[in-house]
Amino acid sequence: MHLGVLILAAGEGTRMRSRLPKVLHPLAGKPLLGHVIETARSITPDEITIVYGHGGETVCNTLAADDLDWVEQKERLGTGHAVMQALPQLQKVDQVLILYGDVPLISGSTLVSLLAALHQTDLALLTVDLPDPTGYGRIVRDRNDRVVRIVEQKDATERELEIAEINTGIMAVSKNRLESWLGRIENNNAQNEYYLTDIISMAVNDGVNIQVVHPVCEEEVMGVNDRKQLAYLERYFQQQQADMLMASGVSLSDPARLDVRGKLTVGKDVTIDINAVFEGDVSLADGVRIGPNVVVKNSRIGADTEILANSVIEDAEIGADCRVGPFARIRPDTQIADQVHVGNFVEIKKSQVATKSKINHLSYIGDTVMGSEVNIGAGTITCNYDGANKFQTVIGDRVFVGSDTQLVAPVTVADGSTIGAGSTITRDTPAETLSLSRAKQISIDGWQRPVKKPKK
Ligand code: UD1
Ligand code: CA
């Protein structure tokens, strides 16, 4: 059996009131359609085809991948019409699974159940009972509880509107049947659209025993039409991630104030304070403590390291038993070894810092290779940029840099060097020496301070 997943994503998304196509709006940092594509991939179909709308080229450009086929629906004439546009693409397909680009949280396991149901028949539908079914297509059943058709809200009678079981839109169908049914659908309904849902009554007429499957939870089948619904699903998704983290041994100060936008891998006894944001691939080893308002992106943090409040870490590797922050900024391409201390208002970029070194206050370290047991005094700046090019600073082991020092790169401060406070170091310093470049201090006797001129 050749399985094709068809994702409908041609909706205009007017209620988002956005310049961005709806399906590109992010949920947990990833476009809505990206979630659907990822779930589709998880069930390993033979092909994935996406129907996008007029002007939706940014959608294809953003999410292009070798395993995705794109079909444009030039006019938005209904869900049935959208599926028809894709049929010529589905030559080799025997079974079609229809998903929606704006229904991001459908789960792989529900789709597996739906496909299992299709094995026994030619059409399997995903439906759910809702306390408020307003707006959805209703599932009409006969006296024997068999599905007979779907009626859209706008075409329904008073009695049909009372039906709580709704069409999620997600279904799995035999391709040949789908093709023949779609060939017969018409648009003589309240919205003058070609409804995909009309194939249900055709299937019944053809003696097909329609199988029904339900999702595990409502959120799986909830669509995003406006920003309020998007925010609701975001919070739901984040709550789920918080639950999984706690189940795996993480302590969260407040599960409602955590945002994971990517993949967070955690060891044992990790604690995370409020308002932490994790983006991309982040791993936190055993015993890592994350303070409040910390942002970590694509980084690895070693065992028992503490990241204090308001620190921002991106594309970096931090070793074990370190203390970083509060208010530290670790920028891309930085590797920090074990037992390093980085304090407040310290920025480190594209640098390596070896074990037990300390940069505790108000410093900029860029394009630097730093040895171990180095002490960088407050206000030290590596002057790595001459306005045109970047240069490297090399600092050996056991170096002591006095406060308010500028290291003008390219420059090497050899092992064991001491730099006097307030120096501007422009030449390499020999090992185990004291270097300083300070004007001699003078004191002027009887110095008179200027006084304010009297007002006229
Ligand atoms: C559709 C279903 C309804 C179901 C509801 C679930 C039909 C006729 N009705 O209604 O039974 O309860 O979804 O949310 O199918 N789309 C296209 N091209 C089109 C029209 C739609 O790609 O020409 C896509 C949209 O981007 C969207 C999805 O299909 O992702 C559903 O379209 P929408 O207009 O929201 O359908 P509903 O009227 O809500
Ligand atoms: Ca809808």
Coordinates of C-alpha atoms and ligand atoms in Angstrom, one line a residue:
M1 CA 0.0 0.0 0.0
H2 CA 1.3 3.4 -1.0
L3 CA 0.3 6.1 1.5
G4 CA 0.1 9.8 0.6
V5 CA -0.5 12.5 3.2
L6 CA -2.3 15.5 1.8
I7 CA -2.1 18.7 3.8
L8 CA -4.6 21.5 3.0
A9 CA -3.1 24.9 3.6
A10 CA -4.7 27.2 1.1
G11 CA -6.8 29.1 3.6
E12 CA -6.5 32.9 3.6
G13 CA -6.3 33.3 7.3
T14 CA -7.9 36.7 7.2
R15 CA -8.8 36.6 10.9
M16 CA -5.2 36.5 11.8
R17 CA -4.9 40.1 10.4
S18 CA -1.4 39.4 9.5
R19 CA 1.1 40.0 6.7
L20 CA 2.4 36.5 7.4
P21 CA 0.4 33.5 5.9
K22 CA -1.5 31.9 8.7
V23 CA 0.3 28.5 8.5
L24 CA 3.6 30.2 9.0
H25 CA 2.7 31.7 12.3
P26 CA 4.8 30.0 15.0
L27 CA 3.6 27.7 17.7
A28 CA 6.4 26.9 20.1
G29 CA 8.8 28.5 17.7
K30 CA 7.9 26.4 14.7
P31 CA 5.4 27.3 11.9
L32 CA 1.9 25.7 12.3
L33 CA 2.4 23.9 9.0
G34 CA 5.9 22.7 10.2
H35 CA 4.2 20.9 13.1
V36 CA 1.8 19.1 10.7
I37 CA 4.7 18.2 8.4
E38 CA 6.7 16.8 11.3
T39 CA 3.8 14.7 12.5
A40 CA 3.1 13.5 8.9
R41 CA 6.8 12.4 8.6
S42 CA 6.5 10.5 11.9
I43 CA 4.1 8.0 10.4
T44 CA 6.5 7.5 7.4
P45 CA 4.2 7.9 4.5
D46 CA 5.4 7.4 0.9
E47 CA 4.7 11.0 0.0
I48 CA 3.5 14.3 1.4
T49 CA 1.7 16.8 -0.7
I50 CA 0.8 20.3 0.4
V51 CA -2.0 22.4 -1.2
Y52 CA -1.1 26.1 -0.8
G53 CA -3.1 29.2 -1.8
H54 CA -2.6 32.0 -4.2
G55 CA 0.2 34.1 -3.1
G56 CA 1.4 31.5 -0.7
E57 CA 4.9 31.1 -2.3
T58 CA 6.5 32.2 1.0
V59 CA 5.0 29.1 2.5
C60 CA 6.7 26.8 0.0
N61 CA 10.0 28.8 0.2
T62 CA 10.0 28.7 4.0
L63 CA 9.3 25.0 4.4
A64 CA 10.7 23.5 1.2
A65 CA 12.2 20.1 1.6
D66 CA 13.1 17.2 -0.7
D67 CA 10.3 15.0 0.6
L68 CA 7.5 17.6 0.1
D69 CA 5.4 18.2 -3.1
W70 CA 3.6 21.5 -3.5
V71 CA 0.4 22.1 -5.4
E72 CA -1.2 25.6 -5.8
Q73 CA -4.9 26.0 -5.4
K74 CA -5.4 29.1 -7.5
E75 CA -9.0 29.8 -6.5
R76 CA -10.2 28.9 -3.1
L77 CA -13.4 27.0 -4.0
G78 CA -13.7 24.7 -1.0
T79 CA -12.0 21.7 0.7
G80 CA -13.2 19.3 -2.0
H81 CA -11.8 21.5 -4.7
A82 CA -8.5 21.8 -2.8
V83 CA -8.2 18.0 -2.7
M84 CA -9.0 17.8 -6.4
Q85 CA -6.1 20.0 -7.2
A86 CA -3.7 17.5 -5.7
L87 CA -5.1 14.4 -7.3
P88 CA -2.9 14.5 -10.4
Q89 CA 0.1 14.5 -8.0
L90 CA -1.1 11.3 -6.3
Q91 CA -0.7 8.9 -9.2
K92 CA 1.1 6.2 -7.2
V93 CA -0.9 6.6 -4.0
D94 CA -3.4 4.0 -2.8
Q95 CA -4.5 5.6 0.4
V96 CA -4.8 9.3 1.2
L97 CA -4.6 10.8 4.6
I98 CA -6.0 14.4 4.7
L99 CA -4.6 16.8 7.2
Y100 CA -4.8 20.6 7.7
G101 CA -2.0 23.1 7.9
D102 CA -3.8 25.1 10.6
V103 CA -4.5 22.1 12.8
P104 CA -1.0 21.8 14.3
L105 CA -1.3 19.4 17.3
I106 CA -2.7 16.3 15.6
S107 CA -0.8 13.3 17.1
G108 CA 1.0 10.6 15.2
S109 CA -0.8 7.9 17.3
T110 CA -4.2 9.2 16.4
L111 CA -3.2 9.1 12.7
V112 CA -2.0 5.5 13.1
S113 CA -5.4 4.6 14.6
L114 CA -7.1 6.3 11.7
L115 CA -5.0 4.4 9.1
A116 CA -5.6 1.1 11.0
A117 CA -9.4 1.8 10.7
L118 CA -9.0 2.4 7.0
H119 CA -7.5 -1.1 6.6
Q120 CA -11.0 -2.5 7.1
T121 CA -12.8 -0.2 4.7
D122 CA -12.5 2.7 2.2
L123 CA -13.2 5.7 4.4
A124 CA -12.2 6.4 8.0
L125 CA -13.2 9.7 9.7
L126 CA -11.8 11.5 12.7
T127 CA -14.7 12.9 14.8
V128 CA -15.1 14.3 18.3
D129 CA -18.0 15.3 20.5
L130 CA -17.8 19.0 21.5
P131 CA -19.8 20.8 24.2
D132 CA -20.1 23.7 21.8
P133 CA -20.1 22.4 18.2
T134 CA -21.0 25.8 16.6
G135 CA -19.3 26.4 13.3
Y136 CA -18.3 22.8 12.6
G137 CA -19.7 20.2 10.2
R138 CA -22.0 17.8 12.1
I139 CA -21.9 14.0 11.9
V140 CA -25.4 12.8 11.0
R141 CA -26.0 9.2 12.0
D142 CA -28.9 6.9 11.3
R143 CA -31.1 4.9 13.8
N144 CA -28.4 2.2 13.9
D145 CA -25.8 4.8 14.7
R146 CA -24.1 4.5 11.4
V147 CA -22.6 7.7 9.8
V148 CA -24.8 8.7 6.9
R149 CA -23.5 12.2 6.0
I150 CA -21.9 15.4 7.2
V151 CA -23.8 18.6 7.2
E152 CA -22.1 22.0 7.4
Q153 CA -23.2 24.5 10.0
K154 CA -24.6 26.8 7.3
D155 CA -26.6 24.1 5.6
A156 CA -27.9 22.4 8.8
T157 CA -31.5 22.3 10.1
E158 CA -32.3 23.3 13.7
R159 CA -32.2 19.6 14.8
E160 CA -28.9 18.9 13.0
L161 CA -27.4 21.9 14.8
E162 CA -28.0 20.1 18.1
I163 CA -25.6 17.3 17.1
A164 CA -22.5 17.4 19.3
E165 CA -20.4 15.1 17.2
I166 CA -18.4 17.2 14.7
N167 CA -16.2 16.6 11.7
T168 CA -12.6 17.4 12.5
G169 CA -11.9 17.4 8.7
I170 CA -9.2 14.8 9.1
M171 CA -9.9 11.6 7.3
A172 CA -8.2 8.6 5.5
V173 CA -9.6 7.5 2.2
S174 CA -8.8 5.0 -0.6
K175 CA -7.5 7.0 -3.5
N176 CA -9.6 5.4 -6.2
R177 CA -12.8 5.9 -4.3
L178 CA -11.8 9.5 -3.4
E179 CA -11.2 10.3 -7.1
S180 CA -14.5 8.9 -8.2
W181 CA -16.5 10.7 -5.4
L182 CA -14.7 14.0 -5.9
G183 CA -15.6 13.8 -9.6
R184 CA -19.2 14.0 -8.6
I185 CA -19.4 16.7 -5.9
E186 CA -21.2 19.9 -6.6
N187 CA -21.3 23.4 -5.1
N188 CA -25.0 23.9 -4.7
N189 CA -24.9 24.6 -1.0
A190 CA -25.1 27.7 1.3
Q191 CA -21.5 28.7 0.6
N192 CA -21.3 27.7 -3.1
E193 CA -18.2 25.6 -2.2
Y194 CA -17.1 22.2 -3.2
Y195 CA -17.3 20.4 0.1
L196 CA -14.9 17.5 0.7
T197 CA -17.5 16.4 3.3
D198 CA -20.0 15.5 0.5
I199 CA -18.0 12.4 -0.2
I200 CA -19.4 10.9 3.0
S201 CA -22.9 10.4 1.8
M202 CA -21.6 9.1 -1.6
A203 CA -19.5 6.5 0.3
V204 CA -22.7 5.4 2.2
N205 CA -24.6 5.1 -1.1
D206 CA -21.7 3.0 -2.4
G207 CA -22.2 0.6 0.6
V208 CA -18.9 1.7 2.2
N209 CA -18.9 1.0 6.0
I210 CA -17.5 4.2 7.3
Q211 CA -15.1 3.8 10.3
V212 CA -14.9 6.5 13.0
V213 CA -12.0 7.2 15.2
H214 CA -11.7 9.8 18.0
P215 CA -8.6 11.8 19.0
V216 CA -7.2 11.4 22.5
C217 CA -8.0 15.0 23.3
E218 CA -9.8 17.9 21.7
E219 CA -6.7 20.1 21.3
E220 CA -5.3 17.6 18.8
V221 CA -8.0 18.6 16.3
M222 CA -8.4 22.3 17.2
G223 CA -7.6 24.7 14.3
V224 CA -6.1 28.1 14.4
N225 CA -8.2 30.8 12.9
D226 CA -7.2 33.8 15.0
R227 CA -4.5 34.8 17.4
K228 CA -6.6 33.9 20.4
Q229 CA -6.8 30.3 19.3
L230 CA -3.1 30.4 18.5
A231 CA -2.3 31.6 22.0
Y232 CA -4.6 28.9 23.5
L233 CA -2.8 26.1 21.7
E234 CA 0.6 27.5 22.5
R235 CA -0.2 27.5 26.2
Y236 CA -1.7 24.0 25.9
F237 CA 1.4 22.8 24.1
Q238 CA 3.7 24.4 26.7
Q239 CA 1.8 22.8 29.5
Q240 CA 2.3 19.4 27.9
Q241 CA 6.0 20.0 27.6
A242 CA 6.1 21.1 31.2
D243 CA 4.3 17.9 32.3
M244 CA 6.8 15.8 30.4
L245 CA 9.8 17.6 31.9
M246 CA 8.4 17.2 35.4
A247 CA 7.7 13.5 34.7
S248 CA 11.3 13.1 33.7
G249 CA 12.6 14.6 37.0
V250 CA 12.8 18.3 36.4
S251 CA 11.6 20.8 39.1
L252 CA 9.7 23.8 37.6
S253 CA 9.0 26.7 39.9
D254 CA 5.9 27.4 37.8
P255 CA 4.9 25.0 35.0
A256 CA 2.8 27.8 33.5
R257 CA 5.8 30.1 33.1
L258 CA 8.1 28.0 31.0
D259 CA 8.5 28.1 27.2
V260 CA 10.3 25.4 25.2
R261 CA 10.6 26.3 21.5
G262 CA 12.5 23.3 20.3
K263 CA 14.0 20.2 21.9
L264 CA 15.0 20.4 25.5
T265 CA 17.0 17.4 26.8
V266 CA 17.5 17.1 30.5
G267 CA 19.4 15.1 33.1
K268 CA 18.2 14.4 36.6
D269 CA 17.5 17.0 39.3
V270 CA 17.4 20.0 36.9
T271 CA 15.6 23.0 38.4
I272 CA 14.1 25.7 36.3
D273 CA 12.9 29.0 37.8
I274 CA 10.2 31.1 36.3
N275 CA 10.1 32.6 32.8
A276 CA 12.9 30.5 31.3
V277 CA 12.9 30.3 27.5
F278 CA 14.6 27.4 25.7
E279 CA 15.0 27.6 21.9
G280 CA 16.3 25.1 19.4
D281 CA 18.4 22.2 20.7
V282 CA 19.2 22.7 24.4
S283 CA 20.6 20.1 26.8
L284 CA 20.9 20.5 30.5
A285 CA 23.0 17.9 32.4
D286 CA 22.2 16.5 35.8
G287 CA 21.7 19.1 38.6
V288 CA 21.7 22.2 36.3
R289 CA 19.9 25.1 37.9
I290 CA 18.4 27.7 35.7
G291 CA 17.4 31.1 37.3
P292 CA 14.5 33.3 36.5
N293 CA 14.2 35.1 33.1
V294 CA 17.0 33.0 31.5
V295 CA 17.1 32.4 27.7
V296 CA 19.1 29.5 26.3
K297 CA 19.3 28.8 22.6
N298 CA 21.0 25.8 20.9
S299 CA 23.4 25.2 23.8
R300 CA 24.7 22.5 26.1
I301 CA 25.1 23.1 29.8
G302 CA 27.2 20.8 32.0
A303 CA 26.3 19.0 35.2
D304 CA 25.7 21.1 38.4
T305 CA 26.2 24.4 36.6
E306 CA 24.1 27.3 37.7
I307 CA 22.8 29.9 35.3
L308 CA 21.7 32.9 37.3
A309 CA 18.8 35.3 36.6
N310 CA 18.5 37.3 33.4
S311 CA 21.3 35.5 31.5
V312 CA 21.1 34.9 27.7
I313 CA 23.1 32.0 26.2
E314 CA 23.2 31.2 22.5
D315 CA 25.1 28.6 20.5
A316 CA 27.4 27.9 23.4
E317 CA 28.8 25.0 25.3
I318 CA 29.2 25.5 29.1
G319 CA 31.0 22.9 31.2
A320 CA 30.2 21.4 34.6
D321 CA 30.2 23.2 37.9
C322 CA 30.2 26.7 36.4
R323 CA 28.4 29.8 37.6
V324 CA 27.1 32.1 34.9
G325 CA 25.2 35.4 35.5
P326 CA 23.2 37.1 36.7
F327 CA 22.9 39.3 33.6
A328 CA 25.6 37.4 31.6
R329 CA 25.5 37.2 27.8
I330 CA 27.1 34.2 26.2
R331 CA 27.1 34.6 22.4
P332 CA 27.6 32.1 19.6
D333 CA 30.7 30.0 19.2
T334 CA 31.7 30.1 22.9
Q335 CA 33.0 27.1 24.8
I336 CA 33.4 27.4 28.5
A337 CA 35.2 24.6 30.4
D338 CA 34.4 23.3 33.9
Q339 CA 34.4 25.4 37.1
V340 CA 34.4 28.7 35.3
H341 CA 32.7 31.8 36.8
V342 CA 31.1 34.4 34.6
G343 CA 29.5 37.3 36.4
N344 CA 27.2 40.2 35.8
F345 CA 27.3 42.3 32.7
V346 CA 29.9 40.1 31.0
E347 CA 29.6 39.4 27.3
I348 CA 31.6 36.5 25.8
K349 CA 31.6 35.9 22.0
K350 CA 33.4 33.3 19.9
S351 CA 35.8 32.5 22.7
Q352 CA 37.2 29.5 24.6
V353 CA 37.6 29.8 28.3
A354 CA 39.5 27.0 30.1
T355 CA 38.8 25.5 33.5
K356 CA 38.6 27.6 36.7
S357 CA 38.9 30.9 35.0
K358 CA 36.9 33.9 36.4
I359 CA 35.4 36.8 34.5
N360 CA 33.2 38.2 37.2
H361 CA 32.2 41.8 36.3
L362 CA 31.5 44.1 33.4
S363 CA 33.7 42.6 30.7
Y364 CA 33.7 42.0 27.0
I365 CA 35.6 38.9 25.8
G366 CA 35.5 38.4 22.1
D367 CA 37.6 36.2 19.7
T368 CA 39.6 35.1 22.6
V369 CA 41.4 31.9 23.7
M370 CA 41.7 31.9 27.4
G371 CA 43.7 29.5 29.5
S372 CA 42.8 28.0 32.9
E373 CA 42.8 29.7 36.3
V374 CA 42.8 33.2 34.7
N375 CA 41.3 36.1 36.6
I376 CA 39.9 38.9 34.5
G377 CA 39.3 42.1 36.4
A378 CA 36.2 44.2 36.2
G379 CA 35.8 46.3 33.1
T380 CA 38.3 44.4 30.9
I381 CA 37.7 44.7 27.2
T382 CA 39.3 42.7 24.4
C383 CA 39.5 45.2 21.6
N384 CA 38.9 42.7 18.8
Y385 CA 37.8 45.0 16.0
D386 CA 39.6 47.8 14.3
G387 CA 36.6 48.9 12.4
A388 CA 37.3 46.6 9.5
N389 CA 38.6 43.3 10.7
K390 CA 38.4 41.1 13.8
F391 CA 41.6 39.9 15.6
Q392 CA 42.3 37.3 18.2
T393 CA 43.4 37.7 21.8
V394 CA 45.3 34.8 23.4
I395 CA 45.5 34.6 27.2
G396 CA 47.6 31.9 28.8
D397 CA 47.1 30.0 32.0
R398 CA 47.2 31.7 35.4
V399 CA 47.0 35.2 33.9
F400 CA 45.8 38.0 36.2
V401 CA 44.3 41.0 34.3
G402 CA 43.8 44.1 36.5
S403 CA 40.5 46.0 36.3
D404 CA 39.8 48.4 33.4
T405 CA 42.3 46.8 31.0
Q406 CA 42.1 46.9 27.2
L407 CA 43.7 44.1 25.4
V408 CA 44.2 45.4 21.8
A409 CA 44.1 42.4 19.5
P410 CA 46.0 40.7 18.0
V411 CA 47.8 40.2 21.2
T412 CA 49.1 37.4 23.4
V413 CA 49.3 37.5 27.2
A414 CA 51.6 34.7 28.1
D415 CA 51.2 32.2 31.0
G416 CA 51.4 33.7 34.4
S417 CA 51.4 37.3 33.2
T418 CA 50.0 40.0 35.4
I419 CA 48.5 43.2 33.9
G420 CA 48.3 46.3 36.1
A421 CA 44.9 47.9 36.4
G422 CA 44.0 50.5 33.8
S423 CA 46.5 49.3 31.2
T424 CA 46.1 49.3 27.4
I425 CA 48.0 46.3 26.2
T426 CA 49.0 46.5 22.6
R427 CA 52.1 44.2 22.6
D428 CA 52.5 40.6 23.7
T429 CA 53.5 40.2 27.3
P430 CA 56.2 37.7 28.3
A431 CA 55.4 34.9 30.7
E432 CA 55.5 35.4 34.4
T433 CA 56.0 39.2 34.1
L434 CA 54.1 42.3 35.2
S435 CA 53.0 44.6 32.4
L436 CA 51.4 47.9 32.8
S437 CA 50.9 50.9 30.6
R438 CA 49.7 53.7 32.8
A439 CA 50.7 57.4 32.8
K440 CA 52.6 58.1 36.1
Q441 CA 50.4 59.6 38.7
I442 CA 51.1 63.2 39.7
S443 CA 49.7 65.3 42.5
I444 CA 49.5 69.2 42.3
D445 CA 49.8 71.0 45.5
G446 CA 47.3 73.7 46.4
W447 CA 45.1 73.0 43.4
Q448 CA 42.2 75.5 43.2
R449 CA 38.9 74.1 41.8
P450 CA 37.1 76.4 39.4
V451 CA 34.1 78.2 41.0
K452 CA 30.8 79.2 39.4
K453 CA 30.6 82.7 37.9
P454 CA 28.3 85.0 39.8
K455 CA 24.9 85.6 38.0
K456 CA 24.5 89.2 36.7
Ligands
UD1_1 C1 -14.3 22.3 7.4 C2 -15.3 21.2 7.2 C3 -16.1 21.0 8.4 C4 -15.2 20.7 9.6 C5 -14.2 21.9 9.8 C6 -13.2 21.5 10.8 C7 -15.7 21.1 4.8 C8 -16.7 21.5 3.8 N1 -16.1 21.4 6.0 O1 -15.1 23.5 7.6 O2 -17.0 19.9 8.3 O3 -16.0 20.7 10.8 O4 -13.5 22.1 8.5 O5 -12.4 22.6 11.1 O6 -14.7 20.5 4.5 N2 -9.0 24.9 2.6 C9 -8.2 24.9 1.4 N3 -8.8 25.3 0.3 C10 -10.1 25.7 0.3 C11 -10.9 25.7 1.5 C12 -10.3 25.2 2.6 O7 -7.0 24.6 1.5 O8 -10.6 26.0 -0.8 C13 -8.3 24.5 3.9 C14 -8.2 25.6 4.8 O9 -6.9 26.2 4.7 C15 -8.3 24.9 6.2 C16 -9.2 23.7 5.9 O10 -9.1 23.5 4.5 O11 -7.1 24.5 6.7 C17 -10.6 23.9 6.3 O12 -11.2 25.0 5.6 P1 -12.2 25.9 6.3 O13 -12.7 26.9 5.4 O14 -11.7 26.4 7.6 O15 -13.4 24.9 6.5 P2 -14.6 25.0 7.5 O16 -15.7 25.8 6.8 O17 -14.1 25.4 8.8
CA2 CA -11.9 26.2 9.9

